[in-house]
Amino acid sequence: YIGGSANRKTEKRNTFYLQPLGTAGTAYKDMLERMRLYAEAFFGLTAKVLDPIPQFDGTLDAKRGQYDATMIIHFLADRIPDDALVYIGITDKDLYSEGLNFVFGEASLNWRCGVYSLVRYQAKDDALFTRRSLKLHAHESGHILSIEHCVTYACVMQGANNLRED
């Protein structure tokens, strides 16, 4: 990782952006602030929560009732701020990727952006919701920062296919 990382903080790219999509800015207002603070502490970057933008048209698969994560990343890539090291879309809609029933999130190393949904992580227990959300936050952001999946059980970069695994 040290020798081959493609995405690193530079003088030009030094900010971590959280981009609420659709109603996520309202639904997750407190969580977005926690995520901002976590990003600053965990990644050592200035982090900002941007004003919400509409959920992107054409990303909903009506038959599935889910939004295409890859397509959302393509739309986000066209909006990435010049000083962004990491640009993450946060949604309250269920996501999927080609060949998968659902995804918690998806990220692109090449485009320095990703998207994740907190909808499957919601819990009556606020501490559990926070822990799940921040782990996803670190995991997907890690992919943008060139870190691949890990097989170590306790590593935040280990993949999860369902809540139980998470």
C-alpha positions as a Python dict, from the first residue, in 0.01 Angstrom:
ca = {
    (1, 'Y'): (0, 0, 0),
    (2, 'I'): (270, 251, 97),
    (3, 'G'): (460, 201, -227),
    (4, 'G'): (170, 189, -468),
    (5, 'S'): (-106, 414, -341),
    (6, 'A'): (-267, 607, -623),
    (7, 'N'): (-469, 848, -409),
    (8, 'R'): (-288, 1044, -143),
    (9, 'K'): (-332, 1381, 16),
    (10, 'T'): (-151, 1650, -183),
    (11, 'E'): (-138, 2026, -173),
    (12, 'K'): (-407, 2030, -443),
    (13, 'R'): (-622, 1736, -322),
    (14, 'N'): (-673, 1768, 51),
    (15, 'T'): (-1045, 1770, 132),
    (16, 'F'): (-1294, 1495, 218),
    (17, 'Y'): (-1645, 1578, 90),
    (18, 'L'): (-1972, 1422, 199),
    (19, 'Q'): (-2248, 1482, -55),
    (20, 'P'): (-2602, 1411, 70),
    (21, 'L'): (-2830, 1287, -208),
    (22, 'G'): (-3204, 1348, -211),
    (23, 'T'): (-3357, 1344, 136),
    (24, 'A'): (-3045, 1198, 304),
    (25, 'G'): (-2939, 1548, 413),
    (26, 'T'): (-3250, 1574, 627),
    (27, 'A'): (-3286, 1206, 723),
    (28, 'Y'): (-2924, 1174, 837),
    (29, 'K'): (-2837, 1528, 944),
    (30, 'D'): (-2681, 1420, 1276),
    (31, 'M'): (-2507, 1119, 1123),
    (32, 'L'): (-2355, 1333, 848),
    (33, 'E'): (-2197, 1555, 1113),
    (34, 'R'): (-2062, 1245, 1292),
    (35, 'M'): (-1924, 1120, 962),
    (36, 'R'): (-1760, 1456, 897),
    (37, 'L'): (-1591, 1455, 1237),
    (38, 'Y'): (-1490, 1091, 1194),
    (39, 'A'): (-1336, 1159, 852),
    (40, 'E'): (-1127, 1441, 997),
    (41, 'A'): (-1006, 1224, 1286),
    (42, 'F'): (-962, 894, 1097),
    (43, 'F'): (-816, 1025, 770),
    (44, 'G'): (-651, 1347, 891),
    (45, 'L'): (-822, 1563, 629),
    (46, 'T'): (-1047, 1864, 638),
    (47, 'A'): (-1398, 1725, 587),
    (48, 'K'): (-1708, 1909, 469),
    (49, 'V'): (-2075, 1821, 434),
    (50, 'L'): (-2210, 1980, 117),
    (51, 'D'): (-2563, 2100, 57),
    (52, 'P'): (-2791, 1818, -58),
    (53, 'I'): (-2844, 1760, -428),
    (54, 'P'): (-3132, 1568, -588),
    (55, 'Q'): (-3105, 1192, -628),
    (56, 'F'): (-2983, 1145, -986),
    (57, 'D'): (-3252, 1084, -1249),
    (58, 'G'): (-3225, 755, -1429),
    (59, 'T'): (-3046, 568, -1150),
    (60, 'L'): (-3360, 397, -1016),
    (61, 'D'): (-3438, 48, -1140),
    (62, 'A'): (-3814, 54, -1086),
    (63, 'K'): (-3848, -326, -1106),
    (64, 'R'): (-3596, -372, -826),
    (65, 'G'): (-3694, -63, -629),
    (66, 'Q'): (-3322, 8, -593),
    (67, 'Y'): (-3072, 260, -723),
    (68, 'D'): (-2771, 168, -938),
    (69, 'A'): (-2461, 251, -731),
    (70, 'T'): (-2224, 241, -1029),
    (71, 'M'): (-2439, 482, -1225),
    (72, 'I'): (-2454, 721, -926),
    (73, 'I'): (-2073, 715, -906),
    (74, 'H'): (-2056, 814, -1273),
    (75, 'F'): (-2281, 1113, -1204),
    (76, 'L'): (-2080, 1208, -895),
    (77, 'A'): (-1753, 1188, -1088),
    (78, 'D'): (-1876, 1475, -1308),
    (79, 'R'): (-1925, 1694, -998),
    (80, 'I'): (-1614, 1618, -795),
    (81, 'P'): (-1464, 1935, -646),
    (82, 'D'): (-1111, 2020, -765),
    (83, 'D'): (-965, 1996, -414),
    (84, 'A'): (-1136, 1666, -329),
    (85, 'L'): (-926, 1369, -230),
    (86, 'V'): (-1248, 1183, -143),
    (87, 'Y'): (-1601, 1266, -263),
    (88, 'I'): (-1875, 1043, -118),
    (89, 'G'): (-2246, 1048, -195),
    (90, 'I'): (-2468, 949, 98),
    (91, 'T'): (-2819, 827, 27),
    (92, 'D'): (-3119, 694, 213),
    (93, 'K'): (-3215, 478, -85),
    (94, 'D'): (-3133, 109, -129),
    (95, 'L'): (-2844, 42, -370),
    (96, 'Y'): (-2741, -242, -599),
    (97, 'S'): (-2457, -318, -838),
    (98, 'E'): (-2458, -542, -1143),
    (99, 'G'): (-2485, -907, -1038),
    (100, 'L'): (-2560, -835, -670),
    (101, 'N'): (-2891, -825, -482),
    (102, 'F'): (-2779, -513, -297),
    (103, 'V'): (-2470, -326, -183),
    (104, 'F'): (-2410, -118, 126),
    (105, 'G'): (-2184, 102, -84),
    (106, 'E'): (-1945, 118, -376),
    (107, 'A'): (-1637, 328, -444),
    (108, 'S'): (-1409, 408, -736),
    (109, 'L'): (-1036, 451, -694),
    (110, 'N'): (-1000, 603, -1040),
    (111, 'W'): (-1267, 868, -991),
    (112, 'R'): (-1195, 935, -621),
    (113, 'C'): (-1565, 907, -541),
    (114, 'G'): (-1821, 662, -416),
    (115, 'V'): (-2170, 626, -279),
    (116, 'Y'): (-2320, 448, 14),
    (117, 'S'): (-2659, 398, 162),
    (118, 'L'): (-2736, 396, 530),
    (119, 'V'): (-3086, 255, 486),
    (120, 'R'): (-2993, -107, 570),
    (121, 'Y'): (-2790, 5, 872),
    (122, 'Q'): (-3072, 186, 1049),
    (123, 'A'): (-3143, 55, 1397),
    (124, 'K'): (-3340, 165, 1701),
    (125, 'D'): (-3010, 155, 1889),
    (126, 'D'): (-2833, 480, 1791),
    (127, 'A'): (-2492, 347, 1898),
    (128, 'L'): (-2531, 45, 1668),
    (129, 'F'): (-2643, 264, 1377),
    (130, 'T'): (-2345, 494, 1434),
    (131, 'R'): (-2095, 206, 1455),
    (132, 'R'): (-2228, 45, 1137),
    (133, 'S'): (-2234, 375, 949),
    (134, 'L'): (-1882, 478, 1046),
    (135, 'K'): (-1741, 136, 955),
    (136, 'L'): (-1899, 164, 610),
    (137, 'H'): (-1767, 520, 588),
    (138, 'A'): (-1410, 405, 660),
    (139, 'H'): (-1440, 99, 434),
    (140, 'E'): (-1563, 272, 117),
    (141, 'S'): (-1335, 572, 173),
    (142, 'G'): (-1048, 326, 214),
    (143, 'H'): (-1118, 193, -136),
    (144, 'I'): (-1100, 546, -276),
    (145, 'L'): (-766, 583, -99),
    (146, 'S'): (-633, 268, -273),
    (147, 'I'): (-691, 13, 4),
    (148, 'E'): (-825, -324, -110),
    (149, 'H'): (-1031, -578, 81),
    (150, 'C'): (-869, -758, 373),
    (151, 'V'): (-937, -1109, 504),
    (152, 'T'): (-861, -1025, 868),
    (153, 'Y'): (-1185, -1049, 1065),
    (154, 'A'): (-1138, -730, 1270),
    (155, 'C'): (-1019, -515, 978),
    (156, 'V'): (-1254, -243, 859),
    (157, 'M'): (-1155, -335, 500),
    (158, 'Q'): (-1304, -684, 528),
    (159, 'G'): (-1607, -704, 302),
    (160, 'A'): (-1958, -778, 428),
    (161, 'N'): (-2243, -926, 230),
    (162, 'N'): (-2511, -882, 497),
    (163, 'L'): (-2567, -723, 838),
    (164, 'R'): (-2470, -1037, 1023),
    (165, 'E'): (-2130, -1045, 854),
    (166, 'D'): (-2089, -674, 919),
}
